[in-house]
């Protein structure tokens, strides 16, 4: 038995995900797929040439959808990042383009016989994750978006930096859309073994400013280099490792919320069978209203940017 992952899309993010996987020896077999055959073949050669100096070997297959049949995980990293590099940091700007891309690749994934876990990075990730599920016909619990796993990390980094502690010592979640309508659920955040709401009083923390740092961190990176890569790739690889090892870890990922009829981020237990269990949160009334508003925002923009 082998561990096998397929990556659809070999742009900045897809290539970074592939690099993490190869350098860390996470799988035995890696399938890389991209329309730009010269680029994806060049990356495959580059990885193979690096292997003599690595402690791991990875078999690499290029542009073969049939090879996805026995994959444990397929990661969608396709997209057109230039569309998201806009003044309003609007991830829905990619939707029209990416809908067409997903409609092209999702049937190929389905027809390959793939029956593993599909992880979507492609923006706007909540809508795209739902579209992948509908086209592939995979169980909803087997189609997951990276969602606010990255945004929650940005929040932890901002809080940790403000408190002078490692970001991994901060716990809590950003919820809702991976986009402008997301929010930090401060009722879930703890640091220094205290609720952040109490620390805010004793340390004079501006929670609104910290929420903005998490919300627009990606925009800062985008403005600086024209794309994001390391942070989102780390989130995707963490999610993939959680699935591969059946770690049953609580993660704020984009999953189908039947009570809202849409995909968005809310913490769930993730393992080899995808979404294992829901994690109820004791949100405040204000946070519940924000969550509803985020769900409504996703639906509204599906109608605005997507097919009617």
mmCIF file of C-alpha atoms in Angstrom:
data_model
loop_
_atom_site.group_PDB
_atom_site.id
_atom_site.type_symbol
_atom_site.label_atom_id
_atom_site.label_comp_id
_atom_site.label_asym_id
_atom_site.label_seq_id
_atom_site.Cartn_x
_atom_site.Cartn_y
_atom_site.Cartn_z
ATOM 1 C CA UNK A 1 0.000 0.000 0.000
ATOM 2 C CA UNK A 2 1.197 3.498 -0.830
ATOM 3 C CA UNK A 3 0.276 7.036 0.021
ATOM 4 C CA UNK A 4 -0.735 8.973 -3.060
ATOM 5 C CA UNK A 5 -1.783 12.576 -3.686
ATOM 6 C CA UNK A 6 -2.818 14.325 -6.876
ATOM 7 C CA UNK A 7 -2.458 18.085 -7.377
ATOM 8 C CA UNK A 8 -4.552 19.848 -10.028
ATOM 9 C CA UNK A 9 -2.905 23.167 -10.891
ATOM 10 C CA UNK A 10 0.836 23.834 -10.866
ATOM 11 C CA UNK A 11 0.877 27.565 -10.300
ATOM 12 C CA UNK A 12 2.444 29.334 -7.326
ATOM 13 C CA UNK A 13 0.319 27.481 -4.763
ATOM 14 C CA UNK A 14 0.208 24.069 -6.429
ATOM 15 C CA UNK A 15 3.976 24.027 -6.953
ATOM 16 C CA UNK A 16 4.558 25.075 -3.342
ATOM 17 C CA UNK A 17 2.253 22.312 -2.094
ATOM 18 C CA UNK A 18 4.138 19.824 -4.276
ATOM 19 C CA UNK A 19 7.456 21.069 -2.924
ATOM 20 C CA UNK A 20 6.324 20.597 0.697
ATOM 21 C CA UNK A 21 5.135 17.091 -0.136
ATOM 22 C CA UNK A 22 8.317 16.028 -1.937
ATOM 23 C CA UNK A 23 10.827 17.625 0.455
ATOM 24 C CA UNK A 24 9.086 16.123 3.492
ATOM 25 C CA UNK A 25 8.466 12.728 1.915
ATOM 26 C CA UNK A 26 4.755 12.807 2.704
ATOM 27 C CA UNK A 27 3.724 10.395 -0.044
ATOM 28 C CA UNK A 28 5.137 7.628 -2.195
ATOM 29 C CA UNK A 29 3.341 8.811 -5.333
ATOM 30 C CA UNK A 30 2.531 12.318 -6.510
ATOM 31 C CA UNK A 31 0.405 13.122 -9.562
ATOM 32 C CA UNK A 32 0.839 16.634 -10.970
ATOM 33 C CA UNK A 33 -1.675 17.979 -13.503
ATOM 34 C CA UNK A 34 -1.653 21.314 -15.319
ATOM 35 C CA UNK A 35 -2.605 22.637 -18.760
ATOM 36 C CA UNK A 36 0.832 24.214 -19.063
ATOM 37 C CA UNK A 37 2.658 21.015 -19.964
ATOM 38 C CA UNK A 38 6.066 22.679 -20.207
ATOM 39 C CA UNK A 39 5.754 24.092 -16.669
ATOM 40 C CA UNK A 40 4.447 20.960 -14.987
ATOM 41 C CA UNK A 41 7.008 18.731 -16.721
ATOM 42 C CA UNK A 42 9.781 21.140 -15.783
ATOM 43 C CA UNK A 43 8.710 21.070 -12.124
ATOM 44 C CA UNK A 44 8.572 17.271 -12.162
ATOM 45 C CA UNK A 45 12.112 17.123 -13.561
ATOM 46 C CA UNK A 46 13.253 19.704 -11.008
ATOM 47 C CA UNK A 47 11.849 17.600 -8.151
ATOM 48 C CA UNK A 48 13.446 14.414 -9.495
ATOM 49 C CA UNK A 49 16.809 16.142 -9.762
ATOM 50 C CA UNK A 50 16.497 17.248 -6.160
ATOM 51 C CA UNK A 51 15.794 13.763 -4.804
ATOM 52 C CA UNK A 52 19.430 12.571 -4.654
ATOM 53 C CA UNK A 53 19.935 15.225 -1.964
ATOM 54 C CA UNK A 54 16.758 14.343 -0.067
ATOM 55 C CA UNK A 55 16.188 11.508 2.435
ATOM 56 C CA UNK A 56 12.959 10.529 0.605
ATOM 57 C CA UNK A 57 11.931 9.186 -2.793
ATOM 58 C CA UNK A 58 8.674 10.215 -4.472
ATOM 59 C CA UNK A 59 7.352 8.731 -7.696
ATOM 60 C CA UNK A 60 5.988 11.545 -9.871
ATOM 61 C CA UNK A 61 3.388 11.172 -12.621
ATOM 62 C CA UNK A 62 2.459 14.099 -14.880
ATOM 63 C CA UNK A 63 -0.887 14.925 -16.560
ATOM 64 C CA UNK A 64 -2.529 11.537 -16.173
ATOM 65 C CA UNK A 65 -6.047 11.738 -14.737
ATOM 66 C CA UNK A 66 -6.311 7.939 -14.753
ATOM 67 C CA UNK A 67 -3.532 7.890 -12.164
ATOM 68 C CA UNK A 68 -5.922 9.573 -9.704
ATOM 69 C CA UNK A 69 -8.062 6.431 -9.438
ATOM 70 C CA UNK A 70 -6.231 5.076 -6.393
ATOM 71 C CA UNK A 71 -5.148 8.422 -4.935
ATOM 72 C CA UNK A 72 -5.891 9.025 -1.271
ATOM 73 C CA UNK A 73 -6.296 12.767 -1.831
ATOM 74 C CA UNK A 74 -6.736 15.156 -4.750
ATOM 75 C CA UNK A 75 -5.889 18.819 -4.115
ATOM 76 C CA UNK A 76 -7.359 21.506 -6.379
ATOM 77 C CA UNK A 77 -4.950 24.432 -6.681
ATOM 78 C CA UNK A 78 -6.095 25.708 -10.055
ATOM 79 C CA UNK A 79 -7.010 29.335 -10.572
ATOM 80 C CA UNK A 80 -6.011 32.672 -12.065
ATOM 81 C CA UNK A 81 -4.400 34.627 -9.259
ATOM 82 C CA UNK A 82 -4.269 37.906 -11.218
ATOM 83 C CA UNK A 83 -8.048 38.169 -10.859
ATOM 84 C CA UNK A 84 -7.804 38.136 -7.052
ATOM 85 C CA UNK A 85 -5.109 40.806 -7.021
ATOM 86 C CA UNK A 86 -7.614 43.655 -6.898
ATOM 87 C CA UNK A 87 -8.153 46.752 -4.780
ATOM 88 C CA UNK A 88 -10.898 45.162 -2.660
ATOM 89 C CA UNK A 89 -9.143 41.795 -2.084
ATOM 90 C CA UNK A 90 -12.262 40.168 -3.508
ATOM 91 C CA UNK A 91 -11.771 36.418 -3.940
ATOM 92 C CA UNK A 92 -15.078 36.179 -5.792
ATOM 93 C CA UNK A 93 -13.377 37.939 -8.711
ATOM 94 C CA UNK A 94 -11.973 34.518 -9.691
ATOM 95 C CA UNK A 95 -15.329 32.755 -9.623
ATOM 96 C CA UNK A 96 -16.424 33.068 -13.249
ATOM 97 C CA UNK A 97 -13.041 31.880 -14.512
ATOM 98 C CA UNK A 98 -12.651 29.109 -11.961
ATOM 99 C CA UNK A 99 -16.182 27.768 -12.451
ATOM 100 C CA UNK A 100 -15.237 26.964 -16.044
ATOM 101 C CA UNK A 101 -11.994 25.342 -14.896
ATOM 102 C CA UNK A 102 -13.759 23.193 -12.313
ATOM 103 C CA UNK A 103 -16.414 22.160 -14.835
ATOM 104 C CA UNK A 104 -13.585 20.914 -17.031
ATOM 105 C CA UNK A 105 -11.512 19.025 -14.446
ATOM 106 C CA UNK A 106 -14.157 17.751 -11.998
ATOM 107 C CA UNK A 107 -15.714 15.298 -14.502
ATOM 108 C CA UNK A 108 -12.209 13.979 -15.256
ATOM 109 C CA UNK A 109 -11.600 13.414 -11.551
ATOM 110 C CA UNK A 110 -14.975 11.661 -11.281
ATOM 111 C CA UNK A 111 -14.416 9.548 -14.391
ATOM 112 C CA UNK A 112 -10.983 8.421 -13.172
ATOM 113 C CA UNK A 113 -12.767 6.441 -10.463
ATOM 114 C CA UNK A 114 -11.273 8.549 -7.683
ATOM 115 C CA UNK A 115 -13.041 7.922 -4.372
ATOM 116 C CA UNK A 116 -10.743 9.553 -1.845
ATOM 117 C CA UNK A 117 -10.790 12.971 -0.184
ATOM 118 C CA UNK A 118 -10.910 16.072 -2.376
ATOM 119 C CA UNK A 119 -9.327 19.206 -0.903
ATOM 120 C CA UNK A 120 -10.040 22.552 -2.592
ATOM 121 C CA UNK A 121 -7.769 25.571 -2.331
ATOM 122 C CA UNK A 122 -9.203 27.253 -5.443
ATOM 123 C CA UNK A 123 -10.955 30.570 -4.747
ATOM 124 C CA UNK A 124 -13.592 31.508 -3.831
ATOM 125 C CA UNK A 125 -12.998 28.300 -1.952
ATOM 126 C CA UNK A 126 -16.403 27.833 -0.295
ATOM 127 C CA UNK A 127 -18.287 28.055 -3.584
ATOM 128 C CA UNK A 128 -15.714 26.025 -5.516
ATOM 129 C CA UNK A 129 -15.729 23.269 -2.887
ATOM 130 C CA UNK A 130 -19.499 22.993 -3.206
ATOM 131 C CA UNK A 131 -19.250 22.872 -6.993
ATOM 132 C CA UNK A 132 -16.666 20.085 -6.850
ATOM 133 C CA UNK A 133 -18.956 18.062 -4.599
ATOM 134 C CA UNK A 134 -21.925 18.513 -6.901
ATOM 135 C CA UNK A 135 -20.048 17.532 -10.064
ATOM 136 C CA UNK A 136 -17.954 14.662 -8.708
ATOM 137 C CA UNK A 137 -20.828 13.212 -6.685
ATOM 138 C CA UNK A 138 -18.441 12.441 -3.850
ATOM 139 C CA UNK A 139 -19.979 12.393 -0.358
ATOM 140 C CA UNK A 140 -20.120 15.873 1.157
ATOM 141 C CA UNK A 141 -17.893 14.744 4.014
ATOM 142 C CA UNK A 142 -15.213 13.803 1.475
ATOM 143 C CA UNK A 143 -15.022 17.222 -0.202
ATOM 144 C CA UNK A 144 -13.323 19.821 1.968
ATOM 145 C CA UNK A 145 -12.016 23.344 1.416
ATOM 146 C CA UNK A 146 -9.035 24.857 3.198
ATOM 147 C CA UNK A 147 -11.411 27.645 4.198
ATOM 148 C CA UNK A 148 -10.369 29.731 7.194
ATOM 149 C CA UNK A 149 -7.611 27.363 8.267
ATOM 150 C CA UNK A 150 -5.249 30.011 6.900
ATOM 151 C CA UNK A 151 -7.242 32.960 8.255
ATOM 152 C CA UNK A 152 -7.266 31.388 11.723
ATOM 153 C CA UNK A 153 -3.476 31.037 11.453
ATOM 154 C CA UNK A 154 -3.219 34.713 10.530
ATOM 155 C CA UNK A 155 -5.293 35.580 13.581
ATOM 156 C CA UNK A 156 -3.057 33.451 15.819
ATOM 157 C CA UNK A 157 0.025 35.110 14.363
ATOM 158 C CA UNK A 158 -1.392 38.591 14.987
ATOM 159 C CA UNK A 159 -2.425 37.770 18.566
ATOM 160 C CA UNK A 160 0.835 35.961 19.331
ATOM 161 C CA UNK A 161 2.914 38.839 18.022
ATOM 162 C CA UNK A 162 0.937 41.326 20.102
ATOM 163 C CA UNK A 163 1.362 39.223 23.251
ATOM 164 C CA UNK A 164 4.982 38.291 22.546
ATOM 165 C CA UNK A 165 4.287 34.544 22.402
ATOM 166 C CA UNK A 166 4.495 31.804 19.782
ATOM 167 C CA UNK A 167 1.439 31.834 17.522
ATOM 168 C CA UNK A 168 0.992 28.103 18.221
ATOM 169 C CA UNK A 169 0.229 29.022 21.824
ATOM 170 C CA UNK A 170 -2.932 30.795 20.657
ATOM 171 C CA UNK A 171 -6.100 28.781 20.053
ATOM 172 C CA UNK A 172 -9.365 29.769 18.405
ATOM 173 C CA UNK A 173 -11.067 30.220 15.074
ATOM 174 C CA UNK A 174 -11.982 32.532 12.263
ATOM 175 C CA UNK A 175 -15.332 31.426 10.880
ATOM 176 C CA UNK A 176 -17.496 31.770 7.785
ATOM 177 C CA UNK A 177 -16.306 32.661 4.307
ATOM 178 C CA UNK A 178 -12.650 32.555 3.314
ATOM 179 C CA UNK A 179 -13.011 36.153 2.261
ATOM 180 C CA UNK A 180 -14.205 39.559 3.342
ATOM 181 C CA UNK A 181 -17.227 38.388 5.346
ATOM 182 C CA UNK A 182 -15.228 36.116 7.634
ATOM 183 C CA UNK A 183 -14.774 37.089 11.276
ATOM 184 C CA UNK A 184 -12.761 36.127 14.323
ATOM 185 C CA UNK A 185 -14.962 34.356 16.855
ATOM 186 C CA UNK A 186 -13.303 35.899 19.892
ATOM 187 C CA UNK A 187 -15.392 33.753 22.216
ATOM 188 C CA UNK A 188 -13.303 30.777 21.005
ATOM 189 C CA UNK A 189 -9.863 32.399 21.326
ATOM 190 C CA UNK A 190 -7.531 31.714 24.240
ATOM 191 C CA UNK A 191 -3.931 32.678 24.973
ATOM 192 C CA UNK A 192 -1.770 32.412 28.103
ATOM 193 C CA UNK A 193 -4.461 30.017 29.344
ATOM 194 C CA UNK A 194 -6.996 32.854 29.463
ATOM 195 C CA UNK A 195 -9.913 33.921 27.283
ATOM 196 C CA UNK A 196 -8.728 36.605 24.896
ATOM 197 C CA UNK A 197 -11.631 38.798 25.962
ATOM 198 C CA UNK A 198 -10.139 38.934 29.468
ATOM 199 C CA UNK A 199 -6.623 39.513 28.158
ATOM 200 C CA UNK A 200 -7.931 42.341 26.009
ATOM 201 C CA UNK A 201 -8.949 44.171 29.176
ATOM 202 C CA UNK A 202 -5.755 43.541 31.138
ATOM 203 C CA UNK A 203 -3.364 44.028 28.196
ATOM 204 C CA UNK A 204 -5.331 46.772 26.433
ATOM 205 C CA UNK A 205 -5.678 44.774 23.204
ATOM 206 C CA UNK A 206 -7.593 46.166 20.242
ATOM 207 C CA UNK A 207 -9.541 43.107 19.089
ATOM 208 C CA UNK A 208 -10.985 44.938 16.092
ATOM 209 C CA UNK A 209 -7.472 45.714 14.855
ATOM 210 C CA UNK A 210 -6.395 42.104 15.349
ATOM 211 C CA UNK A 211 -9.463 40.911 13.448
ATOM 212 C CA UNK A 212 -8.560 43.232 10.577
ATOM 213 C CA UNK A 213 -4.999 41.868 10.563
ATOM 214 C CA UNK A 214 -6.354 38.353 10.103
ATOM 215 C CA UNK A 215 -8.929 39.401 7.527
ATOM 216 C CA UNK A 216 -6.577 41.372 5.293
ATOM 217 C CA UNK A 217 -3.289 39.568 5.834
ATOM 218 C CA UNK A 218 -3.583 37.916 2.448
ATOM 219 C CA UNK A 219 -4.128 41.276 0.779
ATOM 220 C CA UNK A 220 -0.847 42.558 2.235
ATOM 221 C CA UNK A 221 1.009 39.542 0.863
ATOM 222 C CA UNK A 222 -0.755 39.861 -2.485
ATOM 223 C CA UNK A 223 0.203 43.512 -2.810
ATOM 224 C CA UNK A 224 3.802 42.710 -1.942
ATOM 225 C CA UNK A 225 4.502 39.883 -4.381
ATOM 226 C CA UNK A 226 1.410 39.497 -6.565
ATOM 227 C CA UNK A 227 0.262 36.184 -5.121
ATOM 228 C CA UNK A 228 0.118 34.149 -1.916
ATOM 229 C CA UNK A 229 1.759 30.747 -1.617
ATOM 230 C CA UNK A 230 3.512 29.630 1.565
ATOM 231 C CA UNK A 231 0.730 30.230 4.069
ATOM 232 C CA UNK A 232 -2.049 28.626 2.046
ATOM 233 C CA UNK A 233 0.188 25.753 0.954
ATOM 234 C CA UNK A 234 1.042 25.060 4.598
ATOM 235 C CA UNK A 235 -2.660 24.963 5.434
ATOM 236 C CA UNK A 236 -3.421 22.589 2.561
ATOM 237 C CA UNK A 237 -0.560 20.262 3.468
ATOM 238 C CA UNK A 238 -1.603 20.238 7.123
ATOM 239 C CA UNK A 239 -5.122 19.272 6.084
ATOM 240 C CA UNK A 240 -3.795 16.554 3.762
ATOM 241 C CA UNK A 241 -1.517 15.145 6.477
ATOM 242 C CA UNK A 242 -4.456 15.098 8.889
ATOM 243 C CA UNK A 243 -6.416 12.980 6.422
ATOM 244 C CA UNK A 244 -3.529 10.659 5.539
ATOM 245 C CA UNK A 245 -2.681 9.902 9.159
ATOM 246 C CA UNK A 246 -6.293 9.768 10.363
ATOM 247 C CA UNK A 247 -5.258 12.306 12.985
ATOM 248 C CA UNK A 248 -8.854 13.255 13.856
ATOM 249 C CA UNK A 249 -7.887 16.846 14.454
ATOM 250 C CA UNK A 250 -10.280 19.744 15.008
ATOM 251 C CA UNK A 251 -9.786 22.183 12.127
ATOM 252 C CA UNK A 252 -11.731 25.230 10.864
ATOM 253 C CA UNK A 253 -12.160 24.088 7.265
ATOM 254 C CA UNK A 254 -14.819 24.696 4.666
ATOM 255 C CA UNK A 255 -17.436 21.969 5.022
ATOM 256 C CA UNK A 256 -21.068 21.642 4.044
ATOM 257 C CA UNK A 257 -23.374 23.173 6.650
ATOM 258 C CA UNK A 258 -26.778 21.595 6.099
ATOM 259 C CA UNK A 259 -28.516 24.112 8.355
ATOM 260 C CA UNK A 260 -27.319 26.945 6.077
ATOM 261 C CA UNK A 261 -27.325 25.050 2.760
ATOM 262 C CA UNK A 262 -23.825 26.171 1.848
ATOM 263 C CA UNK A 263 -20.153 25.430 2.416
ATOM 264 C CA UNK A 264 -18.239 27.659 4.826
ATOM 265 C CA UNK A 265 -15.683 27.284 7.601
ATOM 266 C CA UNK A 266 -16.654 25.911 10.963
ATOM 267 C CA UNK A 267 -14.543 23.599 13.142
ATOM 268 C CA UNK A 268 -14.968 19.886 12.556
ATOM 269 C CA UNK A 269 -13.012 16.729 13.375
ATOM 270 C CA UNK A 270 -11.033 15.682 10.290
ATOM 271 C CA UNK A 271 -9.613 12.224 9.630
ATOM 272 C CA UNK A 272 -9.138 9.597 6.936
ATOM 273 C CA UNK A 273 -12.868 9.528 6.231
ATOM 274 C CA UNK A 274 -12.966 13.300 5.765
ATOM 275 C CA UNK A 275 -15.346 15.157 8.063
ATOM 276 C CA UNK A 276 -15.760 12.867 11.066
ATOM 277 C CA UNK A 277 -17.740 14.956 13.527
ATOM 278 C CA UNK A 278 -19.109 18.441 14.027
ATOM 279 C CA UNK A 279 -17.718 20.588 16.857
ATOM 280 C CA UNK A 280 -20.439 22.707 18.488
ATOM 281 C CA UNK A 281 -19.334 26.168 19.587
ATOM 282 C CA UNK A 282 -20.901 28.365 22.230
ATOM 283 C CA UNK A 283 -20.978 31.441 20.018
ATOM 284 C CA UNK A 284 -22.383 34.730 21.207
ATOM 285 C CA UNK A 285 -25.520 36.089 19.580
ATOM 286 C CA UNK A 286 -23.394 38.656 17.751
ATOM 287 C CA UNK A 287 -21.152 35.906 16.371
ATOM 288 C CA UNK A 288 -24.154 33.843 15.289
ATOM 289 C CA UNK A 289 -25.449 36.857 13.390
ATOM 290 C CA UNK A 290 -22.061 37.330 11.715
ATOM 291 C CA UNK A 291 -22.022 33.664 10.715
ATOM 292 C CA UNK A 292 -25.464 33.980 9.141
ATOM 293 C CA UNK A 293 -24.396 37.156 7.360
ATOM 294 C CA UNK A 294 -21.333 35.365 5.972
ATOM 295 C CA UNK A 295 -23.459 32.476 4.697
ATOM 296 C CA UNK A 296 -25.846 34.969 3.086
ATOM 297 C CA UNK A 297 -22.897 36.795 1.507
ATOM 298 C CA UNK A 298 -21.642 33.576 -0.099
ATOM 299 C CA UNK A 299 -25.092 32.799 -1.503
ATOM 300 C CA UNK A 300 -25.543 36.356 -2.800
ATOM 301 C CA UNK A 301 -22.231 36.300 -4.617
ATOM 302 C CA UNK A 302 -22.923 32.906 -6.140
ATOM 303 C CA UNK A 303 -25.906 34.587 -7.797
ATOM 304 C CA UNK A 304 -23.915 37.700 -8.714
ATOM 305 C CA UNK A 305 -20.789 36.113 -10.142
ATOM 306 C CA UNK A 306 -21.824 32.578 -10.917
ATOM 307 C CA UNK A 307 -24.394 31.030 -13.172
ATOM 308 C CA UNK A 308 -28.015 31.922 -12.533
#
